[in-house]
Amino acid sequence: MDVDAPPIIPLEIRRPTGTYRLSDFDIHRTLGTGSFGRVHLVRSKHNLRFYAIKVLSKEKIVRMKQVSHTRNEQMMLQAVQHPFIINLWGTFQDSTNLYMVMDFVPGGELFTLLRRSNRFPDPVAKFYAAEVALALNYLHNLDIIYRDLKPENILLNFDGHIKIADFGFAKYCNNTAWTLCGTPDYLAPEIIGNARYNKSVDWYALGVLIYEMLSGLPPFHEPDASPVVLYEKIAQGPTCIRWPAFNTNATDLILKFMERDPSKRYGNLRHGAGDVFAHPWFREVDWERLKNREITAPYLPRISGAGDASAFEKYPEDNIATAAYGVSSADEFGDMFPDFEYTSHGL
């Protein structure tokens, strides 16, 4: 659904973005695929650094009514600069596609590590949860609601610290929102109830994430069940969760995050994120050292060198699609993405 109005966002652009064109890069391989296109590992011909370029089909974005989400993603990423959030270096467009030049984060998805590990020991889950909490607090202080927290959107950098990626559902929100969007297992009850909601839906999702990291699956997960069954359980709340033998402080924090009533939810009370940082489960976390990446990560990705993308799944390369990148043709959608620089000429 793309019912939010076109973005008018009073956010300061914090990141100076460069001017790029496709001819600045050599495309190496596909890192991921999605509804609108692909993410490629590329190497700059100028500074020889590796980047990830997200290529999005304008025609598909328009057809699936995702124009404002796409523009929001670009604006949000230009407005943020945080050690645990992916960097957007620049954007451009040609006749058929939009291009977003971002960090290449070589450690792959937290999801992959979690599936390989089955579940994380308490200190490991706490490390990743603490870094996510710092990133969410930063976004919320800018009045940005993230709305898509899940292990697939948390990438691991070469040093094992996180980078939150995929801001397609992020939105400037200084009050409330009401669009139904996100990943079913991670949706707060007020979202599925079509009620107005605020930034506290991100804290709810962090509760789901902590549970999934500690147990291996989200709390309401039902294999092969319809979303209706899942939504009924979410609406019912944590009373129908089966609890493994977690650390009691972890269970307490999950319950405080997954509180059905947003006005009683941790992160949304009078002290805001202060309550989260002061919770007993995080007692031994040195938040300042963590933010400065001075604490060694529990898992260091095995990376053979710059440009090693072995942590990412292998995808069949669509050479026909990449051959069409940058080809000049009629463009009926160019004016719908005014913030993406037009560099189709002289590619």
CSV table of C-alpha atoms in Angstrom, one decimal:
chain,number,residue,atom,x,y,z
A,1,MET,CA,0.0,0.0,0.0
A,2,ASP,CA,1.3,3.4,-0.8
A,3,VAL,CA,-1.3,5.6,0.8
A,4,ASP,CA,1.0,8.0,2.5
A,5,ALA,CA,1.1,11.5,0.9
A,6,PRO,CA,4.2,12.4,-1.1
A,7,PRO,CA,7.0,13.2,1.3
A,8,ILE,CA,7.4,16.7,2.7
A,9,ILE,CA,10.2,16.1,5.1
A,10,PRO,CA,11.8,18.8,7.4
A,11,LEU,CA,14.9,16.7,7.7
A,12,GLU,CA,18.4,18.2,7.3
A,13,ILE,CA,20.5,16.5,4.7
A,14,ARG,CA,23.4,15.3,6.8
A,15,ARG,CA,25.3,13.4,4.1
A,16,PRO,CA,27.0,15.2,1.2
A,17,THR,CA,26.2,12.9,-1.7
A,18,GLY,CA,28.4,12.5,-4.8
A,19,THR,CA,27.4,12.6,-8.4
A,20,TYR,CA,27.6,9.2,-9.9
A,21,ARG,CA,26.8,7.5,-13.2
A,22,LEU,CA,26.8,3.8,-14.1
A,23,SER,CA,30.0,4.1,-16.1
A,24,ASP,CA,31.8,4.9,-12.8
A,25,PHE,CA,31.5,1.3,-11.7
A,26,ASP,CA,32.3,-2.2,-12.8
A,27,ILE,CA,29.4,-4.6,-11.9
A,28,HIS,CA,30.8,-7.8,-10.2
A,29,ARG,CA,27.8,-9.9,-9.1
A,30,THR,CA,24.3,-9.9,-7.7
A,31,LEU,CA,23.9,-9.7,-3.9
A,32,GLY,CA,20.2,-9.9,-3.7
A,33,THR,CA,16.9,-9.7,-5.7
A,34,GLY,CA,13.6,-8.1,-4.9
A,35,SER,CA,10.2,-7.1,-6.4
A,36,PHE,CA,11.7,-4.0,-8.1
A,37,GLY,CA,15.1,-5.1,-9.2
A,38,ARG,CA,18.5,-6.2,-7.9
A,39,VAL,CA,21.3,-5.3,-5.6
A,40,HIS,CA,24.8,-5.6,-7.2
A,41,LEU,CA,28.3,-5.7,-5.8
A,42,VAL,CA,30.2,-3.0,-7.8
A,43,ARG,CA,33.7,-1.5,-7.8
A,44,SER,CA,34.4,2.1,-8.4
A,45,LYS,CA,36.7,2.7,-11.3
A,46,HIS,CA,37.9,5.9,-9.4
A,47,ASN,CA,38.7,5.0,-5.8
A,48,LEU,CA,38.6,1.2,-6.4
A,49,ARG,CA,36.3,0.8,-3.4
A,50,PHE,CA,33.5,-1.7,-3.4
A,51,TYR,CA,29.9,-0.6,-3.1
A,52,ALA,CA,26.4,-2.1,-3.3
A,53,ILE,CA,24.2,-0.5,-5.9
A,54,LYS,CA,20.4,-1.1,-5.6
A,55,VAL,CA,18.8,-0.9,-9.0
A,56,LEU,CA,15.0,-0.4,-9.1
A,57,SER,CA,12.7,-0.5,-12.1
A,58,LYS,CA,10.7,2.7,-12.3
A,59,GLU,CA,7.9,1.0,-14.2
A,60,LYS,CA,7.5,-1.7,-11.4
A,61,ILE,CA,7.7,0.9,-8.6
A,62,VAL,CA,4.9,3.0,-10.3
A,63,ARG,CA,2.8,-0.1,-11.1
A,64,MET,CA,3.0,-1.4,-7.5
A,65,LYS,CA,2.3,2.1,-6.1
A,66,GLN,CA,5.6,2.4,-4.2
A,67,VAL,CA,6.7,5.8,-5.4
A,68,SER,CA,6.5,7.6,-2.1
A,69,HIS,CA,8.1,4.6,-0.2
A,70,THR,CA,11.0,4.8,-2.7
A,71,ARG,CA,11.4,8.6,-2.4
A,72,ASN,CA,11.1,8.2,1.4
A,73,GLU,CA,13.9,5.7,1.4
A,74,GLN,CA,16.2,8.0,-0.4
A,75,MET,CA,15.4,11.0,1.8
A,76,MET,CA,15.7,9.1,5.0
A,77,LEU,CA,19.1,7.7,4.1
A,78,GLN,CA,20.3,11.1,3.1
A,79,ALA,CA,19.3,12.5,6.5
A,80,VAL,CA,21.0,9.9,8.7
A,81,GLN,CA,24.5,9.2,9.6
A,82,HIS,CA,25.1,6.6,12.3
A,83,PRO,CA,27.7,3.8,12.8
A,84,PHE,CA,25.0,1.2,12.8
A,85,ILE,CA,23.0,2.4,9.8
A,86,ILE,CA,24.0,1.8,6.1
A,87,ASN,CA,25.4,4.8,4.3
A,88,LEU,CA,23.9,6.1,1.1
A,89,TRP,CA,26.6,7.7,-1.1
A,90,GLY,CA,24.5,8.9,-4.0
A,91,THR,CA,21.5,8.3,-6.3
A,92,PHE,CA,20.8,8.7,-9.9
A,93,GLN,CA,18.4,7.5,-12.6
A,94,ASP,CA,18.3,6.7,-16.3
A,95,SER,CA,15.3,6.1,-18.6
A,96,THR,CA,14.2,2.9,-17.0
A,97,ASN,CA,15.9,2.5,-13.5
A,98,LEU,CA,16.7,4.2,-10.3
A,99,TYR,CA,20.2,3.6,-8.7
A,100,MET,CA,21.2,3.9,-5.1
A,101,VAL,CA,24.9,3.7,-4.3
A,102,MET,CA,25.4,2.3,-0.8
A,103,ASP,CA,27.9,0.7,1.5
A,104,PHE,CA,28.9,-2.9,0.6
A,105,VAL,CA,28.5,-4.6,4.0
A,106,PRO,CA,30.4,-7.9,3.5
A,107,GLY,CA,29.3,-10.0,6.5
A,108,GLY,CA,25.9,-10.7,5.0
A,109,GLU,CA,22.6,-10.8,6.9
A,110,LEU,CA,22.1,-11.4,10.6
A,111,PHE,CA,19.3,-13.8,9.4
A,112,THR,CA,21.9,-16.1,7.7
A,113,LEU,CA,24.1,-16.2,10.9
A,114,LEU,CA,21.0,-16.9,13.0
A,115,ARG,CA,19.8,-19.7,10.8
A,116,ARG,CA,23.3,-21.2,10.8
A,117,SER,CA,23.6,-20.9,14.6
A,118,ASN,CA,19.9,-22.1,15.2
A,119,ARG,CA,19.8,-19.6,18.0
A,120,PHE,CA,22.1,-17.1,19.8
A,121,PRO,CA,23.4,-17.4,23.3
A,122,ASP,CA,22.1,-14.7,25.6
A,123,PRO,CA,25.2,-12.4,25.4
A,124,VAL,CA,25.3,-12.6,21.6
A,125,ALA,CA,21.6,-11.7,21.3
A,126,LYS,CA,22.2,-8.8,23.8
A,127,PHE,CA,25.0,-7.4,21.7
A,128,TYR,CA,23.0,-7.2,18.5
A,129,ALA,CA,19.9,-6.0,20.4
A,130,ALA,CA,21.9,-3.2,22.1
A,131,GLU,CA,23.3,-2.0,18.7
A,132,VAL,CA,19.8,-2.0,17.2
A,133,ALA,CA,18.5,-0.1,20.2
A,134,LEU,CA,21.1,2.7,19.7
A,135,ALA,CA,20.2,2.9,16.0
A,136,LEU,CA,16.4,3.1,16.7
A,137,ASN,CA,16.9,5.7,19.4
A,138,TYR,CA,18.9,7.8,16.9
A,139,LEU,CA,16.2,7.5,14.2
A,140,HIS,CA,13.4,8.3,16.6
A,141,ASN,CA,15.2,11.4,17.8
A,142,LEU,CA,15.1,12.5,14.1
A,143,ASP,CA,11.3,11.7,14.1
A,144,ILE,CA,12.0,8.8,11.7
A,145,ILE,CA,10.0,5.6,12.2
A,146,TYR,CA,11.8,2.5,10.7
A,147,ARG,CA,8.9,0.0,10.4
A,148,ASP,CA,10.8,-3.0,9.0
A,149,LEU,CA,13.0,-4.4,11.7
A,150,LYS,CA,13.9,-8.1,11.1
A,151,PRO,CA,17.1,-10.2,10.9
A,152,GLU,CA,17.1,-9.9,7.1
A,153,ASN,CA,17.5,-6.1,7.3
A,154,ILE,CA,20.4,-6.2,9.7
A,155,LEU,CA,23.7,-6.6,8.0
A,156,LEU,CA,27.1,-7.5,9.5
A,157,ASN,CA,30.1,-5.3,8.7
A,158,PHE,CA,33.6,-6.6,8.3
A,159,ASP,CA,34.2,-6.0,12.0
A,160,GLY,CA,31.0,-7.8,13.1
A,161,HIS,CA,29.1,-4.7,14.0
A,162,ILE,CA,25.7,-4.2,12.5
A,163,LYS,CA,24.4,-2.0,9.7
A,164,ILE,CA,20.6,-1.6,9.4
A,165,ALA,CA,19.6,-1.5,5.8
A,166,ASP,CA,16.5,-1.2,3.7
A,167,PHE,CA,14.7,2.0,4.5
A,168,GLY,CA,11.8,1.3,2.1
A,169,PHE,CA,9.2,1.5,4.9
A,170,ALA,CA,10.9,4.3,6.9
A,171,LYS,CA,8.9,7.5,7.2
A,172,TYR,CA,9.3,10.9,8.8
A,173,CYS,CA,6.7,10.8,11.6
A,174,ASN,CA,6.6,13.5,14.3
A,175,ASN,CA,3.2,12.2,15.5
A,176,THR,CA,1.4,9.1,14.2
A,177,ALA,CA,1.1,7.1,11.1
A,178,TRP,CA,-1.4,4.5,9.9
A,179,THR,CA,-0.1,2.7,6.8
A,180,LEU,CA,-0.2,-1.1,7.0
A,181,CYS,CA,3.4,-2.1,6.2
A,182,GLY,CA,6.1,-4.2,7.5
A,183,THR,CA,6.8,-8.0,7.9
A,184,PRO,CA,3.8,-10.0,9.4
A,185,ASP,CA,5.7,-11.7,12.3
A,186,TYR,CA,7.0,-8.3,13.4
A,187,LEU,CA,3.9,-6.1,13.2
A,188,ALA,CA,2.6,-4.5,16.4
A,189,PRO,CA,-1.0,-5.2,17.3
A,190,GLU,CA,-2.0,-1.6,16.6
A,191,ILE,CA,-0.7,-1.9,13.0
A,192,ILE,CA,-2.8,-5.0,12.2
A,193,GLY,CA,-5.7,-3.4,14.0
A,194,ASN,CA,-5.6,-0.5,11.5
A,195,ALA,CA,-5.2,2.0,14.3
A,196,ARG,CA,-2.9,5.0,14.3
A,197,TYR,CA,0.5,4.2,15.7
A,198,ASN,CA,3.7,5.9,16.6
A,199,LYS,CA,7.4,5.1,16.8
A,200,SER,CA,6.9,2.6,19.5
A,201,VAL,CA,6.1,0.0,16.9
A,202,ASP,CA,9.8,-0.2,16.3
A,203,TRP,CA,10.4,-1.1,20.0
A,204,TYR,CA,7.7,-3.8,19.8
A,205,ALA,CA,9.6,-5.2,16.8
A,206,LEU,CA,12.8,-5.2,18.8
A,207,GLY,CA,11.0,-7.4,21.4
A,208,VAL,CA,10.1,-9.8,18.6
A,209,LEU,CA,13.7,-9.7,17.3
A,210,ILE,CA,15.2,-10.5,20.7
A,211,TYR,CA,12.8,-13.5,21.1
A,212,GLU,CA,13.8,-14.7,17.6
A,213,MET,CA,17.5,-14.4,18.3
A,214,LEU,CA,17.2,-16.3,21.6
A,215,SER,CA,14.8,-19.0,20.3
A,216,GLY,CA,15.5,-19.3,16.6
A,217,LEU,CA,11.9,-18.3,15.5
A,218,PRO,CA,9.6,-15.3,16.0
A,219,PRO,CA,7.3,-15.6,19.0
A,220,PHE,CA,4.0,-16.1,17.1
A,221,HIS,CA,5.5,-18.1,14.3
A,222,GLU,CA,3.3,-20.7,12.8
A,223,PRO,CA,4.7,-22.8,9.9
A,224,ASP,CA,2.2,-22.8,7.0
A,225,ALA,CA,-0.4,-20.9,8.9
A,226,SER,CA,-2.3,-18.2,7.2
A,227,PRO,CA,-1.6,-14.6,8.1
A,228,VAL,CA,-5.0,-14.4,9.7
A,229,VAL,CA,-4.0,-17.0,12.3
A,230,LEU,CA,-0.8,-15.1,12.9
A,231,TYR,CA,-2.6,-11.7,13.3
A,232,GLU,CA,-5.1,-13.3,15.7
A,233,LYS,CA,-2.2,-14.4,17.9
A,234,ILE,CA,-0.5,-10.9,17.7
A,235,ALA,CA,-3.8,-9.3,18.7
A,236,GLN,CA,-4.2,-11.7,21.6
A,237,GLY,CA,-0.7,-10.7,22.8
A,238,PRO,CA,2.1,-12.4,24.7
A,239,THR,CA,-0.2,-14.7,26.7
A,240,CYS,CA,-0.2,-17.2,23.9
A,241,ILE,CA,3.6,-17.3,23.5
A,242,ARG,CA,5.5,-20.5,24.4
A,243,TRP,CA,8.5,-19.4,26.4
A,244,PRO,CA,11.8,-21.3,26.2
A,245,ALA,CA,14.1,-21.0,29.2
A,246,PHE,CA,15.4,-17.5,28.6
A,247,ASN,CA,17.3,-15.4,31.0
A,248,THR,CA,14.5,-13.9,33.2
A,249,ASN,CA,15.7,-10.3,32.5
A,250,ALA,CA,15.5,-11.0,28.7
A,251,THR,CA,11.9,-12.3,29.1
A,252,ASP,CA,11.0,-9.3,31.1
A,253,LEU,CA,12.3,-6.9,28.5
A,254,ILE,CA,10.6,-8.8,25.6
A,255,LEU,CA,7.3,-8.5,27.5
A,256,LYS,CA,7.8,-4.8,28.1
A,257,PHE,CA,8.5,-4.3,24.4
A,258,MET,CA,5.6,-6.5,23.3
A,259,GLU,CA,3.1,-4.8,25.5
A,260,ARG,CA,-0.2,-4.6,23.6
A,261,ASP,CA,-1.0,-1.1,24.9
A,262,PRO,CA,1.5,1.3,23.3
A,263,SER,CA,1.0,3.8,26.1
A,264,LYS,CA,2.6,1.2,28.5
A,265,ARG,CA,5.2,0.0,26.1
A,266,TYR,CA,8.9,0.3,26.9
A,267,GLY,CA,10.6,3.0,24.8
A,268,ASN,CA,7.3,4.9,24.7
A,269,LEU,CA,7.1,5.9,28.4
A,270,ARG,CA,8.1,9.2,30.0
A,271,HIS,CA,11.9,8.4,29.9
A,272,GLY,CA,11.7,7.1,26.3
A,273,ALA,CA,14.7,5.0,25.3
A,274,GLY,CA,16.3,5.8,28.7
A,275,ASP,CA,14.1,3.0,30.1
A,276,VAL,CA,15.5,0.6,27.5
A,277,PHE,CA,19.1,1.5,28.1
A,278,ALA,CA,18.6,1.2,31.9
A,279,HIS,CA,16.9,-2.2,31.8
A,280,PRO,CA,18.6,-4.9,33.9
A,281,TRP,CA,19.1,-7.2,30.8
A,282,PHE,CA,21.5,-4.5,29.5
A,283,ARG,CA,23.1,-3.8,32.8
A,284,GLU,CA,26.7,-4.6,31.7
A,285,VAL,CA,26.5,-2.8,28.4
A,286,ASP,CA,28.8,0.2,28.1
A,287,TRP,CA,26.7,2.2,25.7
A,288,GLU,CA,29.3,4.8,24.8
A,289,ARG,CA,32.0,2.2,24.0
A,290,LEU,CA,29.4,0.2,22.1
A,291,LYS,CA,28.4,3.2,20.0
A,292,ASN,CA,32.0,3.9,19.2
A,293,ARG,CA,32.5,0.2,18.1
A,294,GLU,CA,35.1,-0.3,20.8
A,295,ILE,CA,33.5,-3.5,22.0
A,296,THR,CA,34.6,-6.6,20.1
A,297,ALA,CA,31.7,-8.2,18.2
A,298,PRO,CA,30.8,-11.8,19.1
A,299,TYR,CA,31.2,-13.0,15.6
A,300,LEU,CA,33.7,-11.8,13.0
A,301,PRO,CA,32.7,-12.6,9.4
A,302,ARG,CA,35.3,-14.7,7.5
A,303,ILE,CA,36.3,-12.3,4.8
A,304,SER,CA,39.2,-13.0,2.5
A,305,GLY,CA,39.6,-9.4,1.4
A,306,ALA,CA,37.8,-6.3,-0.1
A,307,GLY,CA,35.0,-7.4,-2.3
A,308,ASP,CA,34.5,-10.8,-0.8
A,309,ALA,CA,30.8,-11.5,-1.1
A,310,SER,CA,30.8,-15.1,-0.1
A,311,ALA,CA,28.5,-14.3,2.8
A,312,PHE,CA,25.7,-13.6,0.3
A,313,GLU,CA,23.6,-16.2,-1.5
A,314,LYS,CA,24.5,-16.8,-5.1
A,315,TYR,CA,22.0,-15.6,-7.6
A,316,PRO,CA,21.8,-16.4,-11.3
A,317,GLU,CA,23.1,-13.3,-13.1
A,318,ASP,CA,20.5,-11.7,-15.4
A,319,ASN,CA,22.8,-10.4,-18.1
A,320,ILE,CA,19.9,-9.3,-20.3
A,321,ALA,CA,18.7,-6.9,-17.5
A,322,THR,CA,22.1,-5.5,-16.7
A,323,ALA,CA,22.8,-5.0,-20.4
A,324,ALA,CA,19.8,-2.7,-20.5
A,325,TYR,CA,21.1,-0.5,-17.6
A,326,GLY,CA,21.9,3.0,-18.8
A,327,VAL,CA,20.3,2.5,-22.3
A,328,SER,CA,18.5,5.6,-23.4
A,329,SER,CA,14.9,5.1,-24.2
A,330,ALA,CA,11.5,6.8,-23.7
A,331,ASP,CA,10.9,7.6,-20.1
A,332,GLU,CA,7.3,8.3,-18.9
A,333,PHE,CA,8.2,8.2,-15.2
A,334,GLY,CA,11.3,10.4,-14.9
A,335,ASP,CA,9.5,13.3,-13.3
A,336,MET,CA,8.1,11.1,-10.5
A,337,PHE,CA,11.6,10.8,-8.9
A,338,PRO,CA,12.9,14.4,-8.9
A,339,ASP,CA,15.5,13.8,-6.2
A,340,PHE,CA,17.3,11.1,-8.3
A,341,GLU,CA,19.8,12.9,-10.5
A,342,TYR,CA,19.4,12.3,-14.2
A,343,THR,CA,22.6,10.9,-15.7
A,344,SER,CA,21.3,8.9,-18.6
A,345,HIS,CA,23.3,11.1,-21.1
A,346,GLY,CA,27.0,10.2,-21.3
A,347,LEU,CA,26.7,7.0,-19.4
